[in-house]
Coordinates of C-alpha atoms and ligand atoms in Angstrom, one line a residue:
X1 CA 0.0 0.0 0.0
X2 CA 1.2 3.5 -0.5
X3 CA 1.6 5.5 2.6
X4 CA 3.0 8.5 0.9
X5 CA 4.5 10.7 -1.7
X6 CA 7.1 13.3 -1.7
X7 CA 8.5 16.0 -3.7
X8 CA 11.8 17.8 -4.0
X9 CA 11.6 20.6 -6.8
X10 CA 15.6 21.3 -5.7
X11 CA 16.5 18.1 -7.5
X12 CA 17.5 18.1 -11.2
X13 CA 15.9 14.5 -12.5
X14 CA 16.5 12.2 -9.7
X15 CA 13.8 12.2 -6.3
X16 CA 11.9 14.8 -7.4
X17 CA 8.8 12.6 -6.6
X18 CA 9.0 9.2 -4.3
X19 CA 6.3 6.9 -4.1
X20 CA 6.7 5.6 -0.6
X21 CA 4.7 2.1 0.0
X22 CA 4.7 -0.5 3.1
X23 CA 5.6 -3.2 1.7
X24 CA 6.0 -4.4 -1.9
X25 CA 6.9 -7.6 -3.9
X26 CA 9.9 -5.9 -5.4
X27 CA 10.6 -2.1 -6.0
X28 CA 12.1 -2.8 -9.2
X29 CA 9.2 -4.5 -10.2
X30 CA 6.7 -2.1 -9.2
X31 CA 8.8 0.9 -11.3
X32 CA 8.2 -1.5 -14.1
X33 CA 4.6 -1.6 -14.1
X34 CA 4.7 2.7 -13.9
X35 CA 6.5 2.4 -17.2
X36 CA 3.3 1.5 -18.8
X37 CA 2.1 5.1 -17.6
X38 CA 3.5 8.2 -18.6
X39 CA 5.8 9.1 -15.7
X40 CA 8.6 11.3 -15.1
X41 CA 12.2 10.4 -15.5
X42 CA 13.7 10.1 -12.0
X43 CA 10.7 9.0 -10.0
X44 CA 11.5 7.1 -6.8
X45 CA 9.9 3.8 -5.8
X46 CA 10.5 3.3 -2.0
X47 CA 9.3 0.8 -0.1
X48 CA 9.9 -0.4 3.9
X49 CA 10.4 -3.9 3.1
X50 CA 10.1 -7.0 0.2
X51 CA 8.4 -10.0 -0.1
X52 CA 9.9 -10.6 -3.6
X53 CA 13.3 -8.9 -3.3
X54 CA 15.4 -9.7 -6.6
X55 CA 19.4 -9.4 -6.8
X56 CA 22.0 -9.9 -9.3
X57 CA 22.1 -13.1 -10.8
X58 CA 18.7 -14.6 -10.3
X59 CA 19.2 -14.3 -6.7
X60 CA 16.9 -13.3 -4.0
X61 CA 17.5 -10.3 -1.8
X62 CA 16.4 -10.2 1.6
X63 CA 14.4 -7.2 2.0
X64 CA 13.2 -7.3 5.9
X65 CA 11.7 -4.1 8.0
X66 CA 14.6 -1.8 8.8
X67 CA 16.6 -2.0 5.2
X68 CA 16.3 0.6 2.6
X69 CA 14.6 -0.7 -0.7
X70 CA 14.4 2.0 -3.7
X71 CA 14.2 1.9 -7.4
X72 CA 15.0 5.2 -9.4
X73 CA 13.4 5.4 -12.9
X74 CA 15.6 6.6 -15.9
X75 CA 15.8 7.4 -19.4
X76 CA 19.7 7.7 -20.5
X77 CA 20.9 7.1 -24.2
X78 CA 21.4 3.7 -24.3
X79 CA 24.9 3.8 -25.5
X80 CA 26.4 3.8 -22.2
X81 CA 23.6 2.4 -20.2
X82 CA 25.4 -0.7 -18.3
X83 CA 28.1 1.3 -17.3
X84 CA 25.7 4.1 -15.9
X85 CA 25.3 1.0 -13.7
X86 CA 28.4 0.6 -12.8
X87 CA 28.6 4.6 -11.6
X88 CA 25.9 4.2 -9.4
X89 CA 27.6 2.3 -6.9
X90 CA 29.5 5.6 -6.6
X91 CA 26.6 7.4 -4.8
X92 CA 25.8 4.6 -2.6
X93 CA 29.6 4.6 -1.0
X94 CA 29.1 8.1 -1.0
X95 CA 26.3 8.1 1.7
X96 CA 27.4 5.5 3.8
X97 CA 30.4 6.9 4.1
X98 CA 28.5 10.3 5.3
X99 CA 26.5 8.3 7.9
X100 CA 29.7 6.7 9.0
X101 CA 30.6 3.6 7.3
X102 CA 33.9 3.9 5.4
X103 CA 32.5 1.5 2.9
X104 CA 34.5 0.6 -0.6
X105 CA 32.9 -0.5 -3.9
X106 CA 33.6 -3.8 -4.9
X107 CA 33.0 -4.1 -8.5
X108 CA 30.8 -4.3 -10.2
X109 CA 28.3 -2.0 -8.1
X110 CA 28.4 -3.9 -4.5
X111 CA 29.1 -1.5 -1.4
X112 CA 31.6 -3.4 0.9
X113 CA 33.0 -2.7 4.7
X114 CA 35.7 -4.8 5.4
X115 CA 34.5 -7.3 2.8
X116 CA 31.3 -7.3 4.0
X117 CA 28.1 -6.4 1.5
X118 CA 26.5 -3.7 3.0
X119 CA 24.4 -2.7 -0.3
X120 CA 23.5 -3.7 -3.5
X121 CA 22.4 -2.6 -7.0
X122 CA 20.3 -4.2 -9.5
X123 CA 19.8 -1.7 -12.7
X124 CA 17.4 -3.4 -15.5
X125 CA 17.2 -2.0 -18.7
X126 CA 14.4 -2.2 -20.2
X127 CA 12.0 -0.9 -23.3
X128 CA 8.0 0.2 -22.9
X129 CA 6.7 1.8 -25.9
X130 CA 9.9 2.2 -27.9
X131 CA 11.7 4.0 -25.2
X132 CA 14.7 2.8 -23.6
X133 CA 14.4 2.8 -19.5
X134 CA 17.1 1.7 -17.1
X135 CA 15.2 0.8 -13.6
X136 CA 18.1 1.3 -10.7
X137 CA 17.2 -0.6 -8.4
X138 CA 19.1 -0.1 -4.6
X139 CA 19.0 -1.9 -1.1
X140 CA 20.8 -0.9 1.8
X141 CA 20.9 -2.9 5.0
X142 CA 20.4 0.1 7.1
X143 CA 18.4 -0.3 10.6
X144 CA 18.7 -4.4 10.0
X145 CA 20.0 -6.7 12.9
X146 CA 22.2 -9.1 11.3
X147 CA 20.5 -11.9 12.6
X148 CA 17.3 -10.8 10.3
X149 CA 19.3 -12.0 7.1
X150 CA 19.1 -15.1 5.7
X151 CA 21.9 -17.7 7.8
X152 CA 23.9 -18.0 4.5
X153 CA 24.0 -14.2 4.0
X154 CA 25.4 -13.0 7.5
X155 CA 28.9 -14.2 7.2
X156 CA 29.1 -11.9 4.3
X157 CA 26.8 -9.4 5.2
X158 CA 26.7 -6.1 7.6
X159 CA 24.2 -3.5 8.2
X160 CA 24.8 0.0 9.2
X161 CA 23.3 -0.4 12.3
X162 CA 25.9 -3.2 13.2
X163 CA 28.5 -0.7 12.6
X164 CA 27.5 2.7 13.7
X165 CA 26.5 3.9 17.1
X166 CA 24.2 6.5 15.7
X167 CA 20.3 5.8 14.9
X168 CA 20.1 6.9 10.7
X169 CA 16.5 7.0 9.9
X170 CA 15.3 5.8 6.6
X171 CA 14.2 8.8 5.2
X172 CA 17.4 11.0 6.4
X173 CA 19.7 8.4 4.3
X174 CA 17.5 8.5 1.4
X175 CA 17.2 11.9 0.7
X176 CA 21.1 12.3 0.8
X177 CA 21.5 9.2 -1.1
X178 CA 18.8 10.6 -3.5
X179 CA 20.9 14.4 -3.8
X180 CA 24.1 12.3 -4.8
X181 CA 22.7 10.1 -7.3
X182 CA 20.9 13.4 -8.9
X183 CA 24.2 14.7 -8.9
X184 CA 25.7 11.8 -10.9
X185 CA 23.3 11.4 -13.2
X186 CA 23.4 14.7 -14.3
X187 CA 27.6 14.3 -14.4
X188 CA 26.7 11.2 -16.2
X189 CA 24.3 13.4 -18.8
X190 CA 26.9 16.2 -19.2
X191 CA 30.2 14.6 -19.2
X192 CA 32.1 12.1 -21.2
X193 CA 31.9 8.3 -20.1
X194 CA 35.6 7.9 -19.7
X195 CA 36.0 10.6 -17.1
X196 CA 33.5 9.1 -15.0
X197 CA 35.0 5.9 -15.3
X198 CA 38.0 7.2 -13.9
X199 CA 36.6 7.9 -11.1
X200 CA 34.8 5.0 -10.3
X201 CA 38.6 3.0 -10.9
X202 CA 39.5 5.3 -7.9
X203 CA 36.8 4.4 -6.0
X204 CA 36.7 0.3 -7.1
X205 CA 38.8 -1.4 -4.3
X206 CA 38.4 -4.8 -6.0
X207 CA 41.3 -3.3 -8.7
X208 CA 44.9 -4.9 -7.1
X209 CA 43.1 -7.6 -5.6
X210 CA 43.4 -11.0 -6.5
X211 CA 40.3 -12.1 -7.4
X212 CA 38.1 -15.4 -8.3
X213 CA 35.5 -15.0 -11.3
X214 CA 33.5 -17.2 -12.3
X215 CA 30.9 -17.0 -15.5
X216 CA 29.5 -19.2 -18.4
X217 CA 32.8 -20.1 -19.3
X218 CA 34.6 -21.1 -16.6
X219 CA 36.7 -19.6 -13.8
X220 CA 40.0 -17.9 -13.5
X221 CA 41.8 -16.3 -11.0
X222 CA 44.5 -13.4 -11.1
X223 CA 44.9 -9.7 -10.2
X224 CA 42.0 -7.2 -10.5
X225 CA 44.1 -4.7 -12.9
X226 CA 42.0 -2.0 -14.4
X227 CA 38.2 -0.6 -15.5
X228 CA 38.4 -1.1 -19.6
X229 CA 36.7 1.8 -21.5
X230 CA 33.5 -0.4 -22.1
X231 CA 33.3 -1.2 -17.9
X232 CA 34.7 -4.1 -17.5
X233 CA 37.0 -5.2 -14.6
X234 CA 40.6 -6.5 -16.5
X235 CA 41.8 -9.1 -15.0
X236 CA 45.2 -10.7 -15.4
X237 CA 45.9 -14.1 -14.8
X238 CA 48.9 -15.7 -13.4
X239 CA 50.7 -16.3 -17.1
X240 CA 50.0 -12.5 -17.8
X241 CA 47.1 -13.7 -20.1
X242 CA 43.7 -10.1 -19.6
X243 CA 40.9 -11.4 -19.2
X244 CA 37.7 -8.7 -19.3
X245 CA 34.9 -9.9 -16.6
X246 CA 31.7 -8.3 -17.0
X247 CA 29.0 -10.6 -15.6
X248 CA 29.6 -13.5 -13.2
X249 CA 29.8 -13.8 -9.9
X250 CA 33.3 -12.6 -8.6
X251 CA 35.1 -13.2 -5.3
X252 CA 38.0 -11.2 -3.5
X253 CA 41.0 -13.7 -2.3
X254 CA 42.6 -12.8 0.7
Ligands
BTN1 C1 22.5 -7.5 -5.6 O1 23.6 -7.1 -5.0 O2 22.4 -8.7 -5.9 C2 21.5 -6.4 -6.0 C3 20.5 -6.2 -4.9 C4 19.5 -5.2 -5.3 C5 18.4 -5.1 -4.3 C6 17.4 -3.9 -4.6 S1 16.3 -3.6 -3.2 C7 15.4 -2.5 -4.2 C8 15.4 -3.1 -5.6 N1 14.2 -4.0 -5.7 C9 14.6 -5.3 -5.8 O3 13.9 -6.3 -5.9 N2 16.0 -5.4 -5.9 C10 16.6 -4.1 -5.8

């Protein structure tokens, strides 16, 4: 059920309106179904929990009371559209690290604290009536006790609460998460790709790692090396062989 809507006529695209509902299946999902009506680029759908929470991959994510769950609705050229994915993550580092979690970005979009997932992104791209849509979808384990994630996750897992002192309320994260994605996307509209990029390879502390990926073909491990101009995370193996990873699932060796 919705329980409210807000609007910020400071923003450029992003959060000018949020939808704010109780619960929902998946936020992602529900910013699906709006495409269908004519709505404005940047909307927020924001819900307090998930019964359907999706992740990367085909896997679930587990959405309980206390987490943050959003999906922002966009409309870039779809040139560069996966790696607007990618630059997303930036944001996301960006506030936790404001409400006190020195969090890193583990590529390709996963917010990390000491090599524990904190948040996560799932960006769709999708096309409703001939118009190409990118749904960014974003989930934060903010106010979450650990113990409310699913056993497998919690090794793996941490939630702001865990690891700050201070009470963050939902809305308080959101609407500085929401200022710094705005501001992105409109560095995303106005600049070139590759200067953006840069910055993410700054901000990526998968690249020096050695790393395990694994996708259709097989896996490899090496060093986590660079950002390649099309996104992807070059990786070189131990016979000095690059490999570029785009999509898999990818693990960070000690
Ligand atoms: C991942 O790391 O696997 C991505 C997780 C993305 C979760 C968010 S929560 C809001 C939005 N709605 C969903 O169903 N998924 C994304």
């Amino acid at each position: 059920m919705k329980v409210g809507e807000f609007h910020d006529s400071n923003r450029k695209i992003v959060g000018r309106t949020v939808l704010h509902h109780d619960v929902l299946e998946s936020t992602n999902e529900t910013a699906k179904e709006l495409l269908e009506t004519d709505i404005e680029e940047g909307l927020v759908v924001w819900a307090d929990r998930q019964v359907a929470g999706r992740g990367r991959q085909g896997r679930a994510w587990a959405s309980p009371a206390g987490g943050l769950y959003v999906s922002i609705i966009l409309r870039p050229k779809e040139a560069h559209a996966w790696i607007l994915g990618l630059l997303i993550g930036m944001p996301v580092v960006k506030a936790l690290r404001h409400f006190g979690v020195f969090a890193g970005l583990k590529y390709p979009n996963d917010a990390v604290y000491q090599g524990r997932k904190i948040a996560g992104l799932l960006c769709e791209g999708v096309y409703r009536r001939d118009v190409y849509h990118v749904v960014a979808g974003i989930g934060v384990n903010t106010n979450v006790d650990l113990d409310k994630l699913p056993p497998d996750v919690q090794p793996n897992a941490t939630t702001l609460k865990r690891e700050v002192n201070l009470f963050v309320a939902n809305d308080e994260f959101l609407d500085y998460l929401l200022n710094q994605v705005d501001d992105l996307y409109s560095r995303y509209r106005n600049t070139r790709v590759e200067f953006l990029l840069k910055d993410y390879r700054g901000q990526c502390t998968t690249i020096g790692k050695r790393v395990a990926a694994t996708t259709s073909k097989g896996k490899m491990t090496g060093r986590a090396y660079d950002i390649a101009a099309n996104g992807a995370l070059v990786i070189m193996d131990d016979a000095g062989g690059k490999h570029e990873f785009v999509e898999g699932s990818l693990e960070v060796l000690k």
